[in-house]
Amino acid sequence: MTMHTFLSRGNGSHMTDLNDNLNLAPQGVAIQSTNYTSYYANRAIEGPATNKWSDGCSATDANQKYAWWGLQLPAVAHMTNMVIYYREHFGQNMDKFQLYLQNGTADQRNASGLCYTDNESGETSITQNITCNMLAKNMYFINRRSTATCFVELCYVAIYGCWKDTWGKHCTESCPANCINKNCYPETGLCVWGCDSHNCLHSKCDIQTGVCTDGCVIGRAGQYCNKRNLAFTGKATQNPPNNSFPARWSIDGNRNSSKCSRTTGVNAYLQVDTKSLSVINTIYLIFRDTEPIPSGDYAVYCSNTNNSWSGSDSIELYKNKRPAGYILVYAVCRYVIFVPPKVNEMRNVDICEIEVGG
C-alpha cells in the first residue's frame, strides 16, 4: 500500500531524523532534465534539510512543460520513504507531481514504478514524507504541465531504506536466507515476497520470517535450512556406549523420530565427529520428552581433540539451562561434544537429534 504523510513545519525548519534506516541519497548521483544557471541537481542531496532558497536548492530551467529531477543509486535498495523539501513560497509549482522508483535509465523514468501522484487540492505542501516501500535503484521526481511552464525546485531530498538483502538499525542485519530473492522489509526483517521452502521439511516455511516450521530435509540444518548438517555426514559416539539406544540415532537427520541416543554415567556425554576441520555456526538439539526437565547447566563444546573438551584447543559454545532453540555460534573445529548436567552425581544423555550447521 502506498501512503504519504505531510509534515507540519515552518518554512526553512529542520527535520528531526526519526528513521533507523540509512539515508541513501548522498551515495547516489543526482541528475535533472535541465539546469537553471548554477542550481545543479546535486544541491538537493547536499543539505541542509531546509526549504530556504538561500541555503542552496536544485532547479530546472524556465519555459519547460516537462521537467524532472532524479537520483541514481549505486545498487538496488529497498526504499521505504522519501523526505522532500520544496522551495518555500512556491508550493504551487509542484502541484500534481509524480514519484517513480525503478531500475531503468533516465529515458525510462516514467515507464513503470509509479510510487506516488500528488492529488492535493490547492497548493501542495512544500515538505513531505512519502512512503513507498519499493525495491529499486533509481528515483525520479517528475513535473509536467499541458498549458503552462513548470519547474522542479528541490532544496533537500532524503531517501530512507536499506540496500537489498539488509535490514535493521543502520542496515547492519542480513535478511533471512529463506526470503525469496533475499528481500525483506528494512524495519522488521520480515520477508517481502514470502519464503523459499525447497530445503524445508514438507516444504513448509513461515512466509514472513522464512523459518522452516517443520525442520529441514535430511542433510540440511539451521532455522532456514540453508546450512549443511555436518552431523548427518559425520559420526556420533557416546560415553558410556549403549547398544540399545546408540549414538547414531542422534544424527539420522530425522527430527520426528522416536529413536534417541541415551546413556547414563558419571561422565556421560555425546560427541559428533564432523570428520574434518569445519566452520560451525549453528547447533540444534532435540531432547527426548522427559519430566521433570533436569536443572543445571547444559554444555556444548567444540574441540579438535577426540573425546576431550578440557584441552587448550577446545571452545565452550554454550553453557546454560536446557536450550529451547537454535544455538548460534562461530567456531572452527572437528568435534562437537554435548555434556548434560549432573543429577545425583550422574549425567544423563537423552538426545533424539543433534544438528551441527556449517
Coordinates of C-alpha atoms in Angstrom, one line a residue:
M1 CA 0.0 0.0 0.0
T2 CA 1.3 3.5 -0.9
M3 CA 0.9 6.1 1.8
H4 CA 2.2 9.6 2.4
T5 CA 2.4 12.0 5.3
F6 CA 2.6 15.7 5.2
L7 CA 5.0 17.2 7.7
S8 CA 3.8 20.3 9.5
R9 CA 6.9 22.5 9.6
G10 CA 7.6 26.2 9.3
N11 CA 9.4 27.2 6.2
G12 CA 13.1 26.6 6.5
S13 CA 12.8 24.4 9.6
H14 CA 15.0 21.3 10.1
M15 CA 13.5 17.8 10.4
T16 CA 14.3 15.5 13.3
D17 CA 15.5 12.3 11.8
L18 CA 13.2 9.6 13.0
N19 CA 14.5 6.9 10.6
D20 CA 16.6 4.0 11.9
N21 CA 17.5 3.1 8.3
L22 CA 20.1 4.8 6.2
N23 CA 19.7 8.0 4.1
L24 CA 20.8 6.5 0.8
A25 CA 20.6 9.7 -1.2
P26 CA 24.2 11.0 -0.5
Q27 CA 25.6 7.8 -2.0
G28 CA 23.8 8.3 -5.3
V29 CA 24.2 10.6 -8.4
A30 CA 21.7 13.4 -8.8
I31 CA 20.6 14.4 -12.3
Q32 CA 17.9 16.6 -13.7
S33 CA 16.4 17.4 -17.1
T34 CA 17.9 20.9 -17.3
N35 CA 19.9 23.3 -15.1
Y36 CA 18.8 26.8 -14.0
T37 CA 22.2 28.6 -14.0
S38 CA 24.3 27.1 -11.2
Y39 CA 21.4 25.4 -9.3
Y40 CA 22.6 21.9 -10.1
A41 CA 20.8 18.6 -9.2
N42 CA 23.3 17.6 -6.5
R43 CA 22.4 20.6 -4.4
A44 CA 19.3 18.7 -3.3
I45 CA 21.2 15.9 -1.6
E46 CA 23.9 18.1 0.0
G47 CA 21.7 19.7 2.6
P48 CA 20.9 21.3 4.8
A49 CA 17.3 20.0 5.3
T50 CA 15.5 23.3 4.7
N51 CA 13.1 24.9 2.2
K52 CA 15.1 28.1 2.0
W53 CA 16.3 29.1 -1.5
S54 CA 19.3 30.9 0.0
D55 CA 20.6 27.7 1.6
G56 CA 21.0 26.1 -1.8
C57 CA 18.5 24.3 -3.9
S58 CA 18.4 22.5 -7.2
A59 CA 16.3 23.9 -10.0
T60 CA 15.5 23.1 -13.6
D61 CA 15.4 25.8 -16.4
A62 CA 12.4 28.0 -17.2
N63 CA 9.9 27.7 -20.0
Q64 CA 9.6 23.9 -19.8
K65 CA 6.4 21.9 -20.0
Y66 CA 8.1 18.8 -18.7
A67 CA 10.8 18.7 -16.0
W68 CA 12.3 16.1 -13.7
W69 CA 14.9 15.5 -11.0
G70 CA 16.4 12.1 -10.5
L71 CA 18.7 10.1 -8.1
Q72 CA 20.6 7.1 -9.4
L73 CA 21.9 4.8 -6.6
P74 CA 25.0 2.5 -7.0
A75 CA 23.0 -0.6 -6.1
V76 CA 19.4 -1.8 -5.7
A77 CA 17.8 -0.8 -2.4
H78 CA 14.5 -1.3 -0.6
M79 CA 13.3 2.4 -0.3
T80 CA 10.9 2.9 2.5
N81 CA 10.2 6.7 2.4
M82 CA 11.3 9.9 0.6
V83 CA 11.5 13.1 2.5
I84 CA 11.2 16.1 0.2
Y85 CA 11.8 19.8 0.9
Y86 CA 10.4 22.0 -1.9
R87 CA 11.3 25.7 -2.3
E88 CA 9.5 27.9 0.1
H89 CA 6.6 30.1 -1.2
F90 CA 6.5 28.1 -4.4
G91 CA 4.4 25.0 -3.5
Q92 CA 2.1 25.6 -6.4
N93 CA 4.9 24.7 -8.8
M94 CA 4.9 21.1 -7.6
D95 CA 1.1 20.5 -7.9
K96 CA 0.4 17.1 -9.5
F97 CA 4.0 15.9 -9.3
Q98 CA 4.8 12.2 -9.5
L99 CA 7.4 9.9 -8.0
Y100 CA 8.7 6.9 -9.8
L101 CA 11.0 4.2 -8.4
Q102 CA 12.6 1.9 -11.0
N103 CA 15.8 0.3 -12.2
G104 CA 15.8 1.7 -15.8
T105 CA 17.7 4.6 -17.3
A106 CA 16.6 8.2 -17.3
D107 CA 14.9 7.6 -20.7
Q108 CA 12.6 5.1 -18.9
R109 CA 11.9 7.2 -15.9
N110 CA 8.1 7.2 -16.2
A111 CA 7.6 3.9 -17.9
S112 CA 6.8 2.0 -14.7
G113 CA 7.3 2.0 -11.0
L114 CA 4.9 4.8 -10.1
C115 CA 5.1 5.3 -6.3
Y116 CA 3.0 8.4 -5.8
T117 CA 0.9 11.0 -7.6
D118 CA 0.1 14.3 -5.9
N119 CA -3.7 14.8 -5.8
E120 CA -3.9 17.5 -3.2
S121 CA -6.5 20.2 -3.8
G122 CA -4.9 23.7 -3.8
E123 CA -1.3 24.4 -3.1
T124 CA 0.9 21.3 -2.4
S125 CA 2.7 21.1 1.0
I126 CA 6.3 22.1 0.5
T127 CA 7.6 19.5 2.9
Q128 CA 6.5 15.9 2.6
N129 CA 7.3 12.4 3.8
I130 CA 6.1 9.9 1.2
T131 CA 6.1 6.2 2.0
C132 CA 6.6 3.8 -0.9
N133 CA 8.3 0.6 0.3
M134 CA 9.6 -0.5 -3.1
L135 CA 12.7 -2.2 -4.4
A136 CA 14.5 -0.1 -6.9
K137 CA 17.8 1.6 -7.9
N138 CA 16.6 5.0 -9.1
M139 CA 14.1 7.6 -8.0
Y140 CA 12.5 10.3 -10.2
F141 CA 10.5 13.4 -9.3
I142 CA 8.5 14.4 -12.3
N143 CA 6.5 17.6 -13.1
R144 CA 4.6 18.2 -16.3
R145 CA 2.2 20.9 -17.5
S146 CA 0.0 20.9 -20.5
T147 CA -0.8 24.7 -20.6
A148 CA 1.9 26.3 -18.5
T149 CA 5.6 26.1 -17.9
C150 CA 6.8 24.0 -14.9
F151 CA 9.8 23.8 -12.7
V152 CA 11.4 21.3 -10.3
E153 CA 12.9 23.2 -7.4
L154 CA 14.1 20.8 -4.7
C155 CA 16.1 22.1 -1.7
Y156 CA 16.6 18.8 0.0
V157 CA 15.8 15.1 -0.7
A158 CA 16.4 12.2 1.6
I159 CA 15.7 8.6 0.6
Y160 CA 15.5 6.2 3.5
G161 CA 15.8 2.4 3.4
C162 CA 18.4 -0.3 3.2
W163 CA 20.4 -1.9 0.5
K164 CA 18.8 -5.0 -0.8
D165 CA 19.5 -8.1 1.4
T166 CA 19.9 -5.9 4.6
W167 CA 17.7 -4.6 7.3
G168 CA 17.7 -3.2 10.9
K169 CA 19.1 -0.1 12.5
H170 CA 21.7 1.3 10.2
C171 CA 21.0 -1.7 7.9
T172 CA 23.6 -3.9 9.6
E173 CA 21.5 -7.1 9.7
S174 CA 21.2 -9.6 6.8
C175 CA 17.8 -10.6 5.5
P176 CA 16.7 -14.1 6.4
A177 CA 18.3 -16.6 4.0
N178 CA 14.9 -18.1 3.0
C179 CA 13.2 -14.8 2.0
I180 CA 12.5 -15.1 -1.7
N181 CA 15.3 -13.1 -3.5
K182 CA 16.6 -12.3 0.0
N183 CA 14.3 -9.3 0.1
C184 CA 13.0 -8.2 3.5
Y185 CA 11.5 -5.1 5.0
P186 CA 14.2 -2.8 6.3
E187 CA 12.3 -2.0 9.5
T188 CA 11.3 -5.6 10.6
G189 CA 13.4 -8.1 8.6
L190 CA 10.2 -9.9 7.5
C191 CA 10.1 -11.4 4.1
V192 CA 8.5 -9.2 1.4
W193 CA 7.5 -11.9 -1.1
G194 CA 7.3 -14.9 1.2
C195 CA 9.8 -17.7 1.7
D196 CA 11.7 -20.2 -0.3
S197 CA 10.9 -23.7 1.1
H198 CA 12.9 -26.1 -1.1
N199 CA 15.2 -27.1 1.8
C200 CA 12.4 -27.2 4.4
L201 CA 10.8 -30.4 5.6
H202 CA 7.4 -30.9 4.0
S203 CA 8.2 -27.7 2.0
K204 CA 6.8 -25.6 4.9
C205 CA 8.2 -22.3 5.9
D206 CA 6.8 -19.2 7.6
I207 CA 6.0 -16.7 4.8
Q208 CA 7.1 -13.7 7.0
T209 CA 10.2 -14.9 8.7
G210 CA 11.4 -17.6 6.3
V211 CA 11.9 -20.0 9.1
C212 CA 11.3 -23.7 8.2
T213 CA 8.5 -24.6 10.5
D214 CA 8.7 -28.4 10.4
G215 CA 12.5 -28.6 10.3
C216 CA 14.8 -29.4 7.4
V217 CA 15.1 -32.0 4.7
I218 CA 17.8 -34.6 5.5
G219 CA 21.3 -33.2 5.2
R220 CA 20.3 -29.6 6.0
A221 CA 20.4 -27.6 9.2
G222 CA 19.7 -24.2 10.6
Q223 CA 16.4 -22.4 11.1
Y224 CA 16.3 -21.6 7.4
C225 CA 17.8 -25.0 6.5
N226 CA 20.5 -23.1 4.5
K227 CA 23.4 -24.8 6.3
R228 CA 24.9 -28.3 5.7
N229 CA 24.1 -30.6 8.6
L230 CA 27.7 -31.7 9.4
A231 CA 26.4 -34.2 12.0
F232 CA 24.4 -36.1 9.4
T233 CA 27.6 -36.8 7.3
G234 CA 29.7 -37.3 10.5
K235 CA 30.0 -40.0 13.1
A236 CA 28.4 -40.0 16.6
T237 CA 29.7 -41.7 19.7
Q238 CA 28.6 -41.7 23.3
N239 CA 30.2 -42.4 26.6
P240 CA 29.5 -44.9 28.1
P241 CA 28.3 -46.8 25.0
N242 CA 24.7 -48.1 24.9
N243 CA 23.9 -50.5 22.1
S244 CA 20.1 -50.4 22.9
F245 CA 20.0 -46.6 22.2
P246 CA 23.0 -46.0 20.0
A247 CA 24.6 -42.6 19.3
R248 CA 24.0 -42.9 15.6
W249 CA 20.3 -42.4 16.2
S250 CA 21.0 -38.8 17.2
I251 CA 22.4 -37.9 13.7
D252 CA 20.0 -39.7 11.4
G253 CA 18.5 -36.4 10.1
N254 CA 15.0 -37.2 11.4
R255 CA 13.7 -34.7 13.8
N256 CA 10.4 -36.5 14.3
S257 CA 11.9 -39.9 15.1
S258 CA 11.3 -41.5 18.5
K259 CA 14.7 -43.1 18.3
C260 CA 17.1 -41.3 20.6
S261 CA 20.6 -41.6 21.8
R262 CA 20.5 -42.5 25.5
T263 CA 23.2 -43.2 28.0
T264 CA 23.9 -42.6 31.7
G265 CA 27.1 -42.3 33.7
V266 CA 29.2 -40.2 36.0
N267 CA 30.9 -38.5 33.0
A268 CA 28.3 -39.3 30.2
Y269 CA 28.5 -37.3 27.0
L270 CA 27.6 -37.4 23.3
Q271 CA 30.2 -36.5 20.6
V272 CA 29.8 -35.7 16.9
D273 CA 32.9 -36.1 14.7
T274 CA 32.4 -33.9 11.6
K275 CA 35.4 -35.9 10.1
S276 CA 37.3 -32.8 9.2
L277 CA 38.1 -29.3 10.4
S278 CA 34.8 -27.4 9.9
V279 CA 33.3 -23.9 10.2
I280 CA 30.4 -24.4 12.6
N281 CA 27.8 -21.7 13.1
T282 CA 24.6 -23.4 14.4
I283 CA 23.8 -26.1 16.9
Y284 CA 20.3 -27.5 17.4
L285 CA 19.3 -30.1 19.9
I286 CA 16.1 -32.1 20.2
F287 CA 15.7 -33.8 23.6
R288 CA 13.5 -36.8 24.5
D289 CA 10.4 -35.7 26.3
T290 CA 11.1 -36.2 30.0
E291 CA 9.5 -34.8 33.1
P292 CA 10.7 -33.1 35.1
I293 CA 13.4 -31.4 33.0
P294 CA 16.7 -31.7 34.8
S295 CA 18.0 -28.4 36.1
G296 CA 21.7 -27.3 35.8
D297 CA 24.0 -26.3 33.0
Y298 CA 23.7 -28.0 29.6
A299 CA 27.0 -27.5 27.8
V300 CA 28.2 -27.8 24.2
Y301 CA 31.9 -27.7 23.4
C302 CA 33.9 -27.6 20.2
S303 CA 37.3 -29.4 20.1
N304 CA 40.0 -30.7 17.9
T305 CA 40.8 -33.5 20.4
N306 CA 38.8 -36.7 20.3
N307 CA 36.6 -37.3 23.4
S308 CA 38.0 -34.2 25.2
W309 CA 36.7 -30.7 25.9
S310 CA 39.0 -29.6 28.6
G311 CA 42.2 -29.0 26.5
S312 CA 43.6 -25.8 25.2
D313 CA 42.2 -26.4 21.8
S314 CA 38.6 -26.6 23.0
I315 CA 35.9 -23.9 23.0
E316 CA 32.8 -23.6 25.1
L317 CA 30.0 -22.9 22.7
Y318 CA 27.1 -23.0 25.2
K319 CA 26.6 -23.4 28.9
N320 CA 23.2 -22.6 30.4
K321 CA 19.8 -24.1 31.0
R322 CA 18.4 -26.6 28.5
P323 CA 18.3 -24.8 25.2
A324 CA 14.9 -24.5 23.6
G325 CA 16.0 -23.3 20.1
Y326 CA 19.0 -22.7 17.9
I327 CA 22.4 -22.0 19.4
L328 CA 24.1 -19.5 17.1
V329 CA 27.9 -19.9 17.3
Y330 CA 31.1 -19.4 15.4
A331 CA 33.9 -21.8 15.7
V332 CA 36.4 -23.8 13.6
C333 CA 36.9 -27.3 14.9
R334 CA 36.3 -31.0 14.2
Y335 CA 34.4 -32.4 17.3
V336 CA 31.2 -31.2 18.9
I337 CA 30.6 -32.5 22.3
F338 CA 27.3 -32.3 24.3
V339 CA 27.6 -32.6 28.1
P340 CA 24.4 -32.8 30.2
P341 CA 24.1 -31.5 33.8
K342 CA 24.7 -33.8 36.7
V343 CA 21.7 -35.1 38.7
N344 CA 22.5 -37.0 41.8
E345 CA 26.2 -37.2 40.6
M346 CA 25.1 -38.8 37.3
R347 CA 24.8 -37.4 33.8
N348 CA 22.0 -38.5 31.5
V349 CA 22.3 -38.1 27.7
D350 CA 18.9 -38.1 26.1
I351 CA 19.3 -36.6 22.6
C352 CA 16.9 -37.6 19.8
E353 CA 18.6 -35.3 17.2
I354 CA 21.7 -33.1 17.1
E355 CA 22.3 -30.8 14.1
V356 CA 25.6 -29.1 13.5
G357 CA 25.1 -26.4 10.9
G358 CA 28.1 -25.2 8.9

